[in-house]
N, CA, C and O of each residue as an XYZ file, in Angstrom:
276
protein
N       1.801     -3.326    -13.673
C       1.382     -2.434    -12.611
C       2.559     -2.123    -11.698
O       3.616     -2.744    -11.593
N       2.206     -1.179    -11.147
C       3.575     -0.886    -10.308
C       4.689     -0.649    -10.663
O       5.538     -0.419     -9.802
N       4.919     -0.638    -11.605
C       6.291      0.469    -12.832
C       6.734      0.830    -12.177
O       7.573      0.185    -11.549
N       6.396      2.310    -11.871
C       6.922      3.252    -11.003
C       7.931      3.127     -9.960
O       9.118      3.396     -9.773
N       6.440      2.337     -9.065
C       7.232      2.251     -7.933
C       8.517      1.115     -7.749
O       9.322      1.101     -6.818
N       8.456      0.041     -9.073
C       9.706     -0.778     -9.320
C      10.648     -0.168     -9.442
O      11.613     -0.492     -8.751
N      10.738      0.694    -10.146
C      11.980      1.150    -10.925
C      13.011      2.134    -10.446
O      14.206      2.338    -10.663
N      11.552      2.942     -9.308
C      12.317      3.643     -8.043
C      13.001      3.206     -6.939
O      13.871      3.897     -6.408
N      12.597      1.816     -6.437
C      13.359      1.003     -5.566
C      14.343      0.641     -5.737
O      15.294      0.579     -4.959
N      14.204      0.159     -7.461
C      15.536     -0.142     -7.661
C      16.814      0.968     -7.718
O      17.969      0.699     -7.386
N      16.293      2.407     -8.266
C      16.955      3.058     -8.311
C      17.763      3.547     -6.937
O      18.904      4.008     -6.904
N      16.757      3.297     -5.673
C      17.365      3.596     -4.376
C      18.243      2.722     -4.052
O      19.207      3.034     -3.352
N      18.010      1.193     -4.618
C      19.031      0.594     -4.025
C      20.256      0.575     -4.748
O      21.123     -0.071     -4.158
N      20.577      1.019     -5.719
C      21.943      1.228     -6.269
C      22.130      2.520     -5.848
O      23.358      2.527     -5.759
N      21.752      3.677     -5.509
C      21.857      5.159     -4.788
C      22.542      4.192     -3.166
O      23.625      4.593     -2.739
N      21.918      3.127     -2.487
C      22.745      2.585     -1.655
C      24.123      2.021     -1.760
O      25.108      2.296     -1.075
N      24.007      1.200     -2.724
C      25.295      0.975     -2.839
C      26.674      1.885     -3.382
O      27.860      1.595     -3.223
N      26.085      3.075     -4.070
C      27.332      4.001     -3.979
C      27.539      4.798     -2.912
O      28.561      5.475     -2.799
N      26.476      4.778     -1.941
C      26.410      5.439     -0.842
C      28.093      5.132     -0.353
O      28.305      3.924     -0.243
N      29.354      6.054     -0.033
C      30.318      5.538      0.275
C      30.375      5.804      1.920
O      31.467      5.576      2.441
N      29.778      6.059      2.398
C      29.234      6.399      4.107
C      28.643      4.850      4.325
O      28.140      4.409      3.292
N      28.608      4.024      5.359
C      28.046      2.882      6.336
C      26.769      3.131      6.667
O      26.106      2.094      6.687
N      26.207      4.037      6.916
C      25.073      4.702      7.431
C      24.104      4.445      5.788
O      24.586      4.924      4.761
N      22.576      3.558      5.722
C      21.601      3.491      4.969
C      21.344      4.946      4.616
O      21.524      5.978      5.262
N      20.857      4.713      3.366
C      19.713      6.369      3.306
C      18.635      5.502      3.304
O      18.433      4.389      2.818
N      17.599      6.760      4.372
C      16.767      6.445      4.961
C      15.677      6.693      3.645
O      16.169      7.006      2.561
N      14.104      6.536      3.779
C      13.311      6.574      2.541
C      12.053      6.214      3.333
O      11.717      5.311      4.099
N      11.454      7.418      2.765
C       9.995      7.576      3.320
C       9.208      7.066      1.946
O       9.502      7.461      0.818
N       8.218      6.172      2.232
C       8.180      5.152      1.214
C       6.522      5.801      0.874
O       6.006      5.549     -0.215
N       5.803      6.618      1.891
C       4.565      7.188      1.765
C       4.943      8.285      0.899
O       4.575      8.356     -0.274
N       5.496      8.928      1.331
C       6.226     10.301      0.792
C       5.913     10.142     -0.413
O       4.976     10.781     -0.891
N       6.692      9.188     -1.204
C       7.271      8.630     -2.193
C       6.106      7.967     -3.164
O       6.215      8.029     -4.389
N       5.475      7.609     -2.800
C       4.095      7.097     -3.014
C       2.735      8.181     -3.634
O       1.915      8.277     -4.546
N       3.104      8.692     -2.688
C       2.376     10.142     -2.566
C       2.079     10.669     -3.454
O       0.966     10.853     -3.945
N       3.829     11.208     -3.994
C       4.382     11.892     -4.540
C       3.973     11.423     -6.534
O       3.827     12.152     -7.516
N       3.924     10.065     -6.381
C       3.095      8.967     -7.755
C       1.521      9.167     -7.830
O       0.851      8.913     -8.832
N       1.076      9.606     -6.756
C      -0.553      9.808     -6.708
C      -0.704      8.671     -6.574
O      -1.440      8.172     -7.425
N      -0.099      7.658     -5.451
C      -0.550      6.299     -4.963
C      -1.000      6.657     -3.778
O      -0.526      7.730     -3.404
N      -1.698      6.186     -3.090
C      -2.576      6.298     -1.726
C      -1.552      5.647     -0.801
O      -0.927      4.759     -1.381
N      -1.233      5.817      0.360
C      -0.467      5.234      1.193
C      -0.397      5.198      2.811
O      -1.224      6.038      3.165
N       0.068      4.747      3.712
C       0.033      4.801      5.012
C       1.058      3.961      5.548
O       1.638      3.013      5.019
N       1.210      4.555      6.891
C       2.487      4.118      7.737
C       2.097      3.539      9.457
O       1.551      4.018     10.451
N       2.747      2.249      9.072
C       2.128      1.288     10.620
C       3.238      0.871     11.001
O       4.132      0.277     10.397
N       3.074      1.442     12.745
C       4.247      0.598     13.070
C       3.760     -0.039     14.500
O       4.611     -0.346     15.334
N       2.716     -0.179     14.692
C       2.262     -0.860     15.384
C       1.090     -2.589     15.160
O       1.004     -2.818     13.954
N       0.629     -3.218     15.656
C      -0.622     -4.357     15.176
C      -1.281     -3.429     14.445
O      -1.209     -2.979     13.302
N      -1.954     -3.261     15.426
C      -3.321     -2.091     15.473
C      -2.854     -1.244     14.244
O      -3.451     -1.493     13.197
N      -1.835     -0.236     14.200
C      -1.984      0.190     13.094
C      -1.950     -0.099     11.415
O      -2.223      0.482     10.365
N      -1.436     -1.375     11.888
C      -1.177     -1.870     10.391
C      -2.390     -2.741      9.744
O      -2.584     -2.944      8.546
N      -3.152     -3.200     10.846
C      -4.758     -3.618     10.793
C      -5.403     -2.066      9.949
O      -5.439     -1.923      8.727
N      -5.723     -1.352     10.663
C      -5.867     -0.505     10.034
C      -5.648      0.449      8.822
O      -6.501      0.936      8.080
N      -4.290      0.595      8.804
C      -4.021      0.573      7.251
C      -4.601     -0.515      5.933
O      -5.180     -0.346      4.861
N      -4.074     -1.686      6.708
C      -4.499     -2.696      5.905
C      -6.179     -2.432      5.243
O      -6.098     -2.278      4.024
N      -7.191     -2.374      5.597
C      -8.482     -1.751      5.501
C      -8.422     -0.712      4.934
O      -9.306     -0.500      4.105
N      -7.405      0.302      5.144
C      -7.909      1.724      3.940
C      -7.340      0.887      2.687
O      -7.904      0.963      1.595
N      -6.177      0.069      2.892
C      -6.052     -0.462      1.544
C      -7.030     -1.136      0.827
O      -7.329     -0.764     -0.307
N      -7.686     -2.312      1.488
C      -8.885     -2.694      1.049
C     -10.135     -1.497      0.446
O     -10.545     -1.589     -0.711
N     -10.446     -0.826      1.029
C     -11.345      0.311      0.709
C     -11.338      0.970     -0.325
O     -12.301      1.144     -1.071
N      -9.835      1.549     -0.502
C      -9.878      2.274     -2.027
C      -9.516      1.524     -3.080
O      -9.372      0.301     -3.090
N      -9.335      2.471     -4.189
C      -9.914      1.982     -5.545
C      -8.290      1.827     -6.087
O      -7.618      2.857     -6.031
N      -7.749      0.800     -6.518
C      -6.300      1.091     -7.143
C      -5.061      0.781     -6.435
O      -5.322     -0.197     -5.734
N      -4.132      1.043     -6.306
C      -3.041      0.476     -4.969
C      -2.961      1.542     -4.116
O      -3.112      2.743     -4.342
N      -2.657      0.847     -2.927
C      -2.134      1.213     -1.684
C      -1.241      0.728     -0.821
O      -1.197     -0.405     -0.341
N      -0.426      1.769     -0.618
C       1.251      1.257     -0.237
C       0.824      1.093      1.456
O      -0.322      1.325      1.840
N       1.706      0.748      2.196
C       1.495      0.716      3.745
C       2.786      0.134      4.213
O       3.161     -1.032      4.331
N       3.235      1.034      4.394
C       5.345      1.062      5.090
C       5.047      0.558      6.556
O       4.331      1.143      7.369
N       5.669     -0.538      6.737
C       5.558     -1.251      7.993
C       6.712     -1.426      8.549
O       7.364     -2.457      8.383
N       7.232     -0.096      9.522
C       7.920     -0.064     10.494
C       8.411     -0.948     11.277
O       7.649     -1.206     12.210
N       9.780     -1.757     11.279
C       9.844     -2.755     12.262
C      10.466     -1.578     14.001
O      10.634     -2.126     15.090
C-alpha cells in the first residue's frame, strides 16, 4: 500500500539533494495526494489536526494529513 506515495518521497528527496541552492523545495503534500486520488488535509494547528485526524478515520481507504510545524 502506499507505492505511490513511497516512491514519490523518495523521488523528492533526491530532487533535494541535487538541489544546488541551500534553500529546501518546498512540497505541498495534499496537492500531491490529491493529485493520486488520495483524500487529504492540512493541520497546523491542535484543533485542526484533531479534526483532520477524524475525516481520516471516516473515509474509506487512506488519508494523508500534512502537519505543519
Amino acid at each position: 500500500q502506499y507505492t505511490v506515495l513511497r516512491i514519490t518521497q523518495q523521488w523528492l528527496a533526491g530532487a533535494e539533494s541535487r538541489n544546488p541552492t541551500p534553500v529546501p523545495l518546498a512540497h505541498d503534500w495534499v496537492a500531491l495526494a490529491k493529485g493520486y486520488a488520495v483524500e487529504a488535509g492540512r493541520a497546523t494547528t491542535l484543533d485542526e489536526l484533531v479534526t483532520q485526524f477524524r475525516r481520516g478515520l471516516a473515509v474509506t481507504g487512506p488519508y494523508l494529513v500534512e502537519l505543519l510545524m
